[in-house]
Amino acid sequence: MPRPNLAPPDAAPLREALRGIRFLLRRGGATVADTLTLDALPDPAAGLAKRMIREVEGLARSVDEAASAAAKGVLGGHDNPAEKLDEIVGHSSAAAEFGRAIYTALDAVLRRIGVDDAFISEMSARAVFAAWRQDHPHGQPQDWAADLTLRLLAARVIRGAVPAGSGSIGRVEPVAVFAVLLWLQSDRSESENEAVLEAAADIALARATEIAATIGSGDQGRIAALYRKYVDHV
Amino acid sequence: MSKVRLTPDGLPPTNEPLRVAVRRLRWFKAAFLKHAEEMGAELGSRFEVDDTKLAAAFTRWLDAIELQRPADKSQRRAFFEFAAALMMRELTVDMPLKAVGEPSRAQTGSAAAFWPEGYCCTLFCLSVHAAATAQEFHADTTIDPAIDDLRHWWSFKENTIRDASFSAGFLQMLLGSQPNWVMPDVFRAKPRG
């Protein structure tokens, strides 16, 4: 009897849900600790409140660890793909590949920028790409990247990004998305992949004001020109 | 002949011509970090490099090259040298590195002991230029003996802190060219000869 040809289930929605839980728990724990000033409470209320928060934090930590382990281990982590945007576009599973690439690269870029914890929506990136492809994109890869940049930001592919410390760059989202799409267009070998992503993030940080203003204008032509300017210099 | 030793062979490998590789941040940064590490070891110090400042210097350098590149192909070699001077200017506008601790192995009264950061950036620009010139024009780079004269380094540091364009002139002088000291970072104003 011939075996039925079953496609493996798509783990991405579950992965996204687990990442969402992990983000909420991490952010929730930080918010409680930052908000309450327990030292101002009189005893025994202060002692009771501290014990309760410790218990809640312990619970949150164990769920967070389970969610992280599940998201990374059971459902599989990603390596940064070495393929370029114009190569991915031709694949049958292009939207899923694009979503994974955006998630993995944004995660690395946000950490480099000093954002340790933000929610990155792989599913939004995937949906953005699918819709963009249906609209029959035209022009050069830089024009595609400009269009995708605006669509990704409109879909809020990054949520809850707060830069840490004094090195704040203001508008994190456009700068991070620019860095990732610049990397995605760059010629690179597999061994250079990480260094190129780092270089793209460094360029985006160094030119953060110019990039944020250009993307903020919503002018696709100007955004494409900015990609064109840097794509061979990453 | 200067005692200063350039290290063009110490630059990271690349499959591309150096003139192309140097205009990619991945290679430029790897080369700068390697140079700073080796220079630190040689001087008995350590250099901390600020990645964002380095990237900012690099992108400003790209802008400067684009702005000043001559259309006349006969000026290609002269502009090659000038590009190194512009790189020097951008590195000194906002130094991307800082020496941590005294350079214990640098000779007392030497340029390296006097201004380790300026010395490191200068030798980086000269080394990249020497390697690229050798590859592109099959020519050796000769460094002017002025590099061993501490008075030039005093002047270099003092003037560069006031106006970074001075450093472009300093580098041209070390490469044996006569800079236009009024506008040392303007290629069109460079004396011909």
CSV table of C-alpha atoms in Angstrom, one decimal:
chain,number,residue,atom,x,y,z
A,1,MET,CA,0.0,0.0,0.0
A,2,PRO,CA,1.5,3.3,-1.0
A,3,ARG,CA,2.3,5.7,1.9
A,4,PRO,CA,0.3,8.9,2.0
A,5,ASN,CA,2.5,11.9,1.2
A,6,LEU,CA,2.0,13.9,4.4
A,7,ALA,CA,3.6,17.3,4.7
A,8,PRO,CA,5.1,18.0,8.1
A,9,PRO,CA,2.9,20.3,10.2
A,10,ASP,CA,3.8,24.0,10.1
A,11,ALA,CA,5.4,24.7,13.5
A,12,ALA,CA,5.6,28.5,12.9
A,13,PRO,CA,2.3,29.5,14.5
A,14,LEU,CA,3.0,27.5,17.6
A,15,ARG,CA,6.5,28.9,17.8
A,16,GLU,CA,5.1,32.4,17.5
A,17,ALA,CA,2.6,31.7,20.3
A,18,LEU,CA,5.4,30.4,22.6
A,19,ARG,CA,7.6,33.4,21.8
A,20,GLY,CA,4.6,35.6,22.7
A,21,ILE,CA,4.2,33.9,26.1
A,22,ARG,CA,7.9,34.2,26.7
A,23,PHE,CA,7.9,37.9,25.9
A,24,LEU,CA,4.9,38.6,28.1
A,25,LEU,CA,6.4,36.7,31.0
A,26,ARG,CA,9.7,38.5,30.7
A,27,ARG,CA,8.2,41.9,30.3
A,28,GLY,CA,5.7,41.3,33.0
A,29,GLY,CA,8.3,40.3,35.5
A,30,ALA,CA,10.4,43.4,34.7
A,31,THR,CA,7.4,45.6,35.0
A,32,VAL,CA,6.4,44.4,38.4
A,33,ALA,CA,9.9,44.7,39.8
A,34,ASP,CA,10.3,48.2,38.2
A,35,THR,CA,6.9,49.5,39.4
A,36,LEU,CA,6.6,48.5,43.0
A,37,THR,CA,8.5,50.2,45.7
A,38,LEU,CA,8.1,47.7,48.5
A,39,ASP,CA,10.4,49.4,50.9
A,40,ALA,CA,7.8,52.1,51.5
A,41,LEU,CA,5.3,49.5,52.8
A,42,PRO,CA,5.0,48.9,56.5
A,43,ASP,CA,5.6,45.4,58.0
A,44,PRO,CA,4.1,42.8,57.8
A,45,ALA,CA,2.7,44.0,54.4
A,46,ALA,CA,6.1,44.5,52.9
A,47,GLY,CA,7.3,41.0,53.9
A,48,LEU,CA,4.2,39.4,52.6
A,49,ALA,CA,4.3,41.3,49.3
A,50,LYS,CA,8.0,40.4,48.8
A,51,ARG,CA,7.3,36.7,49.4
A,52,MET,CA,4.4,36.8,46.9
A,53,ILE,CA,6.4,38.5,44.2
A,54,ARG,CA,9.2,36.0,44.7
A,55,GLU,CA,6.8,33.2,44.2
A,56,VAL,CA,5.2,34.8,41.1
A,57,GLU,CA,8.7,35.5,39.7
A,58,GLY,CA,9.7,31.9,40.3
A,59,LEU,CA,6.6,30.6,38.6
A,60,ALA,CA,7.2,33.1,35.7
A,61,ARG,CA,10.8,32.0,35.4
A,62,SER,CA,10.0,28.3,35.2
A,63,VAL,CA,7.3,28.9,32.5
A,64,ASP,CA,9.7,31.3,30.7
A,65,GLU,CA,12.4,28.6,30.7
A,66,ALA,CA,10.0,26.0,29.5
A,67,ALA,CA,8.7,28.4,26.7
A,68,SER,CA,12.3,29.2,25.7
A,69,ALA,CA,13.3,25.6,25.6
A,70,ALA,CA,10.2,24.7,23.7
A,71,ALA,CA,10.6,27.5,21.2
A,72,LYS,CA,14.3,26.9,20.6
A,73,GLY,CA,14.7,23.2,21.1
A,74,VAL,CA,11.6,21.2,20.5
A,75,LEU,CA,10.4,23.4,17.6
A,76,GLY,CA,13.9,24.1,16.3
A,77,GLY,CA,16.0,27.2,16.3
A,78,HIS,CA,17.3,28.9,13.1
A,79,ASP,CA,20.6,29.7,11.6
A,80,ASN,CA,20.9,32.9,9.7
A,81,PRO,CA,20.2,31.9,6.0
A,82,ALA,CA,23.0,32.9,3.6
A,83,GLU,CA,20.6,33.3,0.6
A,84,LYS,CA,19.8,36.8,-0.7
A,85,LEU,CA,16.4,38.4,-1.1
A,86,ASP,CA,16.4,37.9,-4.9
A,87,GLU,CA,17.2,34.2,-4.5
A,88,ILE,CA,14.6,33.6,-1.8
A,89,VAL,CA,11.9,35.2,-4.0
A,90,GLY,CA,12.1,32.4,-6.4
A,91,HIS,CA,11.6,29.6,-3.9
A,92,SER,CA,8.3,27.7,-3.5
A,93,SER,CA,8.4,28.3,0.3
A,94,ALA,CA,9.7,31.9,0.0
A,95,ALA,CA,7.3,33.5,2.5
A,96,ALA,CA,8.2,31.0,5.2
A,97,GLU,CA,11.9,31.4,4.5
A,98,PHE,CA,11.6,35.2,4.5
A,99,GLY,CA,9.7,35.0,7.9
A,100,ARG,CA,12.4,32.9,9.4
A,101,ALA,CA,15.2,35.0,8.0
A,102,ILE,CA,13.6,38.2,9.3
A,103,TYR,CA,13.0,36.7,12.8
A,104,THR,CA,16.5,35.4,13.2
A,105,ALA,CA,18.3,38.4,11.8
A,106,LEU,CA,16.1,41.0,13.7
A,107,ASP,CA,16.8,39.1,16.9
A,108,ALA,CA,20.5,39.4,16.4
A,109,VAL,CA,20.4,43.1,15.2
A,110,LEU,CA,18.1,44.2,18.1
A,111,ARG,CA,20.6,42.6,20.6
A,112,ARG,CA,23.4,44.5,18.9
A,113,ILE,CA,21.4,47.7,19.2
A,114,GLY,CA,20.9,47.1,22.9
A,115,VAL,CA,17.4,45.8,22.8
A,116,ASP,CA,17.5,42.6,24.8
A,117,ASP,CA,13.8,41.8,24.8
A,118,ALA,CA,11.3,42.6,22.1
A,119,PHE,CA,8.6,40.6,20.4
A,120,ILE,CA,9.4,39.8,16.8
A,121,SER,CA,6.6,38.4,14.7
A,122,GLU,CA,7.8,35.8,12.3
A,123,MET,CA,4.1,35.3,11.2
A,124,SER,CA,3.7,38.9,10.4
A,125,ALA,CA,6.8,38.9,8.3
A,126,ARG,CA,5.6,35.9,6.5
A,127,ALA,CA,2.2,37.4,5.8
A,128,VAL,CA,3.8,40.7,4.6
A,129,PHE,CA,6.0,38.8,2.2
A,130,ALA,CA,3.0,36.7,0.9
A,131,ALA,CA,0.9,39.8,0.3
A,132,TRP,CA,3.8,41.7,-1.3
A,133,ARG,CA,4.5,38.8,-3.7
A,134,GLN,CA,0.8,38.7,-4.7
A,135,ASP,CA,1.0,42.4,-5.6
A,136,HIS,CA,3.6,41.4,-8.4
A,137,PRO,CA,6.6,43.5,-7.2
A,138,HIS,CA,8.6,45.2,-9.9
A,139,GLY,CA,11.9,46.9,-10.1
A,140,GLN,CA,15.3,46.0,-8.6
A,141,PRO,CA,15.9,44.2,-5.2
A,142,GLN,CA,16.5,47.7,-3.7
A,143,ASP,CA,13.0,48.7,-4.7
A,144,TRP,CA,11.6,45.4,-3.3
A,145,ALA,CA,13.4,46.0,-0.1
A,146,ALA,CA,12.1,49.6,0.2
A,147,ASP,CA,8.5,48.3,-0.3
A,148,LEU,CA,9.0,45.5,2.2
A,149,THR,CA,10.5,47.8,4.8
A,150,LEU,CA,7.4,50.0,4.9
A,151,ARG,CA,5.1,46.9,4.9
A,152,LEU,CA,7.1,45.3,7.7
A,153,LEU,CA,6.9,48.4,9.8
A,154,ALA,CA,3.2,48.9,9.1
A,155,ALA,CA,2.6,45.3,10.2
A,156,ARG,CA,4.6,46.0,13.5
A,157,VAL,CA,6.9,43.1,13.0
A,158,ILE,CA,8.8,44.4,16.1
A,159,ARG,CA,6.8,45.1,19.2
A,160,GLY,CA,7.8,46.4,22.6
A,161,ALA,CA,11.3,47.3,21.7
A,162,VAL,CA,12.9,49.5,24.4
A,163,PRO,CA,16.6,50.3,23.9
A,164,ALA,CA,18.6,49.9,27.1
A,165,GLY,CA,21.1,52.4,28.6
A,166,SER,CA,22.2,55.8,27.4
A,167,GLY,CA,23.0,54.5,23.9
A,168,SER,CA,19.4,54.9,22.9
A,169,ILE,CA,18.9,55.5,19.2
A,170,GLY,CA,15.4,56.8,19.4
A,171,ARG,CA,13.4,55.0,16.6
A,172,VAL,CA,14.7,51.4,16.9
A,173,GLU,CA,12.3,49.7,14.6
A,174,PRO,CA,13.2,51.4,11.2
A,175,VAL,CA,16.9,51.2,11.9
A,176,ALA,CA,16.7,47.5,12.8
A,177,VAL,CA,14.5,46.6,9.8
A,178,PHE,CA,16.8,48.6,7.5
A,179,ALA,CA,19.9,46.7,8.8
A,180,VAL,CA,18.2,43.3,8.2
A,181,LEU,CA,17.0,44.1,4.7
A,182,LEU,CA,20.4,45.6,3.8
A,183,TRP,CA,22.0,42.3,5.0
A,184,LEU,CA,19.4,40.3,3.1
A,185,GLN,CA,20.4,42.0,-0.2
A,186,SER,CA,24.2,41.8,0.3
A,187,ASP,CA,26.5,39.4,-1.5
A,188,ARG,CA,28.0,37.1,1.1
A,189,SER,CA,29.3,33.6,1.6
A,190,GLU,CA,28.1,31.4,4.4
A,191,SER,CA,31.2,32.0,6.4
A,192,GLU,CA,30.8,35.8,6.1
A,193,ASN,CA,27.1,35.8,7.0
A,194,GLU,CA,27.5,36.8,10.6
A,195,ALA,CA,30.1,39.5,9.9
A,196,VAL,CA,27.9,41.0,7.2
A,197,LEU,CA,24.9,41.1,9.4
A,198,GLU,CA,27.0,42.8,12.1
A,199,ALA,CA,28.3,45.3,9.5
A,200,ALA,CA,24.8,46.1,8.3
A,201,ALA,CA,23.8,46.7,11.9
A,202,ASP,CA,26.8,49.0,12.4
A,203,ILE,CA,26.0,51.0,9.3
A,204,ALA,CA,22.4,51.3,10.3
A,205,LEU,CA,23.4,52.5,13.8
A,206,ALA,CA,26.0,54.9,12.5
A,207,ARG,CA,23.4,56.4,10.1
A,208,ALA,CA,20.4,56.0,12.4
A,209,THR,CA,19.2,59.6,12.0
A,210,GLU,CA,19.3,59.6,8.2
A,211,ILE,CA,17.7,56.1,8.0
A,212,ALA,CA,14.9,56.9,10.4
A,213,ALA,CA,14.1,60.2,8.6
A,214,THR,CA,14.2,58.6,5.2
A,215,ILE,CA,11.9,55.7,6.2
A,216,GLY,CA,9.7,58.1,8.1
A,217,SER,CA,9.1,60.0,4.9
A,218,GLY,CA,7.4,57.0,3.5
A,219,ASP,CA,9.1,57.7,0.1
A,220,GLN,CA,9.9,54.3,-1.4
A,221,GLY,CA,12.2,55.9,-4.0
A,222,ARG,CA,14.3,57.5,-1.3
A,223,ILE,CA,14.5,54.4,0.8
A,224,ALA,CA,15.5,52.3,-2.3
A,225,ALA,CA,18.2,54.9,-3.0
A,226,LEU,CA,19.5,54.5,0.6
A,227,TYR,CA,19.7,50.7,0.1
A,228,ARG,CA,21.4,51.2,-3.3
A,229,LYS,CA,24.0,53.5,-1.6
A,230,TYR,CA,25.1,51.0,1.0
A,231,VAL,CA,24.4,47.5,-0.4
A,232,ASP,CA,27.8,47.1,-1.9
A,233,HIS,CA,29.6,48.4,1.2
A,234,VAL,CA,28.4,46.1,3.9
B,1,MET,CA,64.6,55.6,5.3
B,2,SER,CA,62.1,55.6,8.1
B,3,LYS,CA,62.3,53.1,10.9
B,4,VAL,CA,58.6,52.7,10.9
B,5,ARG,CA,57.4,49.3,9.6
B,6,LEU,CA,54.2,49.1,7.7
B,7,THR,CA,52.2,45.9,7.9
B,8,PRO,CA,50.4,45.4,4.5
B,9,ASP,CA,50.9,41.7,4.8
B,10,GLY,CA,49.1,41.6,8.1
B,11,LEU,CA,45.8,42.6,6.5
B,12,PRO,CA,43.0,40.0,6.4
B,13,PRO,CA,42.8,37.9,3.3
B,14,THR,CA,40.1,38.6,0.6
B,15,ASN,CA,39.2,37.2,-2.8
B,16,GLU,CA,38.4,40.6,-4.1
B,17,PRO,CA,40.8,43.4,-5.2
B,18,LEU,CA,41.8,45.4,-2.1
B,19,ARG,CA,40.3,48.6,-3.6
B,20,VAL,CA,36.9,46.8,-3.5
B,21,ALA,CA,37.3,45.0,-0.2
B,22,VAL,CA,38.3,48.1,1.7
B,23,ARG,CA,35.0,49.7,0.7
B,24,ARG,CA,33.1,46.9,2.4
B,25,LEU,CA,32.7,47.4,6.1
B,26,ARG,CA,33.1,43.7,6.9
B,27,TRP,CA,36.7,43.8,5.6
B,28,PHE,CA,37.5,47.3,6.7
B,29,LYS,CA,36.4,46.5,10.2
B,30,ALA,CA,38.2,43.2,10.3
B,31,ALA,CA,41.4,44.9,9.1
B,32,PHE,CA,41.1,47.7,11.6
B,33,LEU,CA,40.5,45.4,14.5
B,34,LYS,CA,43.4,43.2,13.6
B,35,HIS,CA,45.7,46.1,13.1
B,36,ALA,CA,44.6,47.7,16.5
B,37,GLU,CA,45.2,44.4,18.2
B,38,GLU,CA,48.6,43.8,16.8
B,39,MET,CA,49.6,47.4,17.3
B,40,GLY,CA,48.5,47.2,20.9
B,41,ALA,CA,50.5,44.1,21.5
B,42,GLU,CA,53.6,45.7,19.9
B,43,LEU,CA,53.3,48.8,22.0
B,44,GLY,CA,52.5,47.0,25.3
B,45,SER,CA,49.0,48.5,25.4
B,46,ARG,CA,45.5,47.7,24.3
B,47,PHE,CA,43.1,49.5,22.1
B,48,GLU,CA,39.4,49.6,22.7
B,49,VAL,CA,37.5,50.1,19.4
B,50,ASP,CA,34.0,51.7,19.2
B,51,ASP,CA,32.2,49.8,16.5
B,52,THR,CA,29.6,52.5,15.8
B,53,LYS,CA,32.3,55.3,15.6
B,54,LEU,CA,34.3,53.1,13.2
B,55,ALA,CA,31.2,52.5,11.0
B,56,ALA,CA,30.4,56.2,11.1
B,57,ALA,CA,34.0,57.1,10.0
B,58,PHE,CA,33.7,54.4,7.3
B,59,THR,CA,30.4,55.7,5.9
B,60,ARG,CA,31.7,59.3,6.0
B,61,TRP,CA,34.7,58.2,4.1
B,62,LEU,CA,32.5,56.6,1.4
B,63,ASP,CA,30.6,59.8,1.1
B,64,ALA,CA,33.8,61.8,0.8
B,65,ILE,CA,35.2,59.5,-1.9
B,66,GLU,CA,32.0,59.7,-3.9
B,67,LEU,CA,31.9,63.5,-3.6
B,68,GLN,CA,35.5,64.1,-4.7
B,69,ARG,CA,36.2,61.3,-7.2
B,70,PRO,CA,37.6,62.9,-10.4
B,71,ALA,CA,36.0,62.0,-13.7
B,72,ASP,CA,39.4,62.3,-15.4
B,73,LYS,CA,40.9,58.7,-15.4
B,74,SER,CA,44.4,60.1,-15.6
B,75,GLN,CA,44.1,61.2,-12.0
B,76,ARG,CA,43.2,57.7,-10.8
B,77,ARG,CA,46.5,57.0,-9.1
B,78,ALA,CA,46.7,60.5,-7.5
B,79,PHE,CA,43.2,60.0,-6.1
B,80,PHE,CA,44.1,56.6,-4.8
B,81,GLU,CA,46.6,58.3,-2.5
B,82,PHE,CA,44.2,61.0,-1.7
B,83,ALA,CA,41.5,58.4,-0.7
B,84,ALA,CA,43.9,57.2,2.1
B,85,ALA,CA,44.3,60.8,3.2
B,86,LEU,CA,40.4,61.1,3.4
B,87,MET,CA,40.3,57.9,5.4
B,88,MET,CA,42.8,59.4,7.8
B,89,ARG,CA,40.6,62.5,8.1
B,90,GLU,CA,37.5,60.5,8.9
B,91,LEU,CA,39.3,58.4,11.5
B,92,THR,CA,40.6,61.5,13.3
B,93,VAL,CA,37.3,63.5,13.2
B,94,ASP,CA,36.0,61.2,15.9
B,95,MET,CA,38.6,58.6,16.9
B,96,PRO,CA,37.0,55.1,17.0
B,97,LEU,CA,39.7,53.8,19.3
B,98,LYS,CA,41.1,54.5,22.7
B,99,ALA,CA,44.4,53.2,24.2
B,100,VAL,CA,43.8,51.5,27.6
B,101,GLY,CA,46.9,52.0,29.7
B,102,GLU,CA,50.3,53.4,28.9
B,103,PRO,CA,52.1,51.9,25.9
B,104,SER,CA,54.8,50.3,28.0
B,105,ARG,CA,56.8,48.9,25.1
B,106,ALA,CA,56.8,52.1,23.0
B,107,GLN,CA,60.1,53.9,23.0
B,108,THR,CA,60.1,57.0,25.2
B,109,GLY,CA,59.8,60.1,23.1
B,110,SER,CA,58.4,58.2,20.1
B,111,ALA,CA,55.3,59.1,18.2
B,112,ALA,CA,53.7,55.9,19.4
B,113,ALA,CA,54.2,56.9,23.0
B,114,PHE,CA,53.2,60.5,22.4
B,115,TRP,CA,49.9,59.7,20.7
B,116,PRO,CA,49.1,56.0,20.5
B,117,GLU,CA,45.7,56.4,18.9
B,118,GLY,CA,46.9,58.8,16.2
B,119,TYR,CA,49.9,56.6,15.5
B,120,CYS,CA,47.7,53.5,15.2
B,121,CYS,CA,45.3,55.2,12.8
B,122,THR,CA,48.2,56.6,10.7
B,123,LEU,CA,49.9,53.3,10.3
B,124,PHE,CA,46.6,51.7,9.4
B,125,CYS,CA,45.9,54.1,6.6
B,126,LEU,CA,49.5,53.8,5.4
B,127,SER,CA,49.4,50.0,5.5
B,128,VAL,CA,46.1,49.7,3.6
B,129,HIS,CA,47.4,52.3,1.0
B,130,ALA,CA,50.7,50.4,0.6
B,131,ALA,CA,48.9,47.1,0.1
B,132,ALA,CA,46.4,48.5,-2.4
B,133,THR,CA,49.0,50.4,-4.3
B,134,ALA,CA,51.2,47.3,-4.6
B,135,GLN,CA,48.2,45.3,-5.9
B,136,GLU,CA,46.9,48.0,-8.2
B,137,PHE,CA,50.0,49.7,-9.6
B,138,HIS,CA,52.8,47.2,-8.7
B,139,ALA,CA,54.5,49.9,-6.9
B,140,ASP,CA,56.2,50.1,-3.4
B,141,THR,CA,55.2,52.8,-1.0
B,142,THR,CA,57.9,54.9,0.5
B,143,ILE,CA,57.3,56.7,3.8
B,144,ASP,CA,58.8,60.1,4.3
B,145,PRO,CA,61.4,60.3,7.1
B,146,ALA,CA,59.2,63.0,8.7
B,147,ILE,CA,57.3,60.2,10.3
B,148,ASP,CA,60.2,59.7,12.7
B,149,ASP,CA,60.3,63.4,13.7
B,150,LEU,CA,58.3,63.9,16.9
B,151,ARG,CA,57.8,67.6,16.1
B,152,HIS,CA,55.6,66.7,13.1
B,153,TRP,CA,53.5,64.5,15.4
B,154,TRP,CA,53.1,67.4,17.9
B,155,SER,CA,51.9,69.6,15.1
B,156,PHE,CA,49.7,66.8,13.7
B,157,LYS,CA,48.0,66.2,17.0
B,158,GLU,CA,47.5,69.9,17.9
B,159,ASN,CA,46.2,70.9,14.5
B,160,THR,CA,44.1,67.8,14.0
B,161,ILE,CA,42.3,68.3,17.3
B,162,ARG,CA,41.3,71.8,16.1
B,163,ASP,CA,40.6,70.8,12.5
B,164,ALA,CA,40.6,67.1,11.4
B,165,SER,CA,41.2,68.1,7.7
B,166,PHE,CA,44.9,68.7,8.8
B,167,SER,CA,45.3,65.0,9.2
B,168,ALA,CA,44.6,64.5,5.5
B,169,GLY,CA,47.6,66.8,4.7
B,170,PHE,CA,49.8,65.0,7.3
B,171,LEU,CA,49.2,61.7,5.5
B,172,GLN,CA,49.9,63.1,2.1
B,173,MET,CA,53.2,64.5,3.5
B,174,LEU,CA,54.1,61.0,4.9
B,175,LEU,CA,53.5,59.6,1.4
B,176,GLY,CA,55.9,62.1,0.0
B,177,SER,CA,53.4,64.5,-1.6
B,178,GLN,CA,53.1,68.2,-1.2
B,179,PRO,CA,49.7,68.9,0.4
B,180,ASN,CA,47.8,72.1,0.0
B,181,TRP,CA,47.8,73.1,3.7
B,182,VAL,CA,45.0,75.6,3.2
B,183,MET,CA,42.6,72.9,1.9
B,184,PRO,CA,44.4,69.6,2.6
B,185,ASP,CA,41.2,67.5,2.2
B,186,VAL,CA,40.1,68.9,-1.2
B,187,PHE,CA,41.4,66.9,-4.1
B,188,ARG,CA,40.8,69.6,-6.7
B,189,ALA,CA,43.0,72.0,-4.6
B,190,LYS,CA,45.9,69.5,-4.4
B,191,PRO,CA,49.1,70.9,-6.1
B,192,ARG,CA,49.8,69.0,-9.3
B,193,GLY,CA,53.3,67.8,-10.1
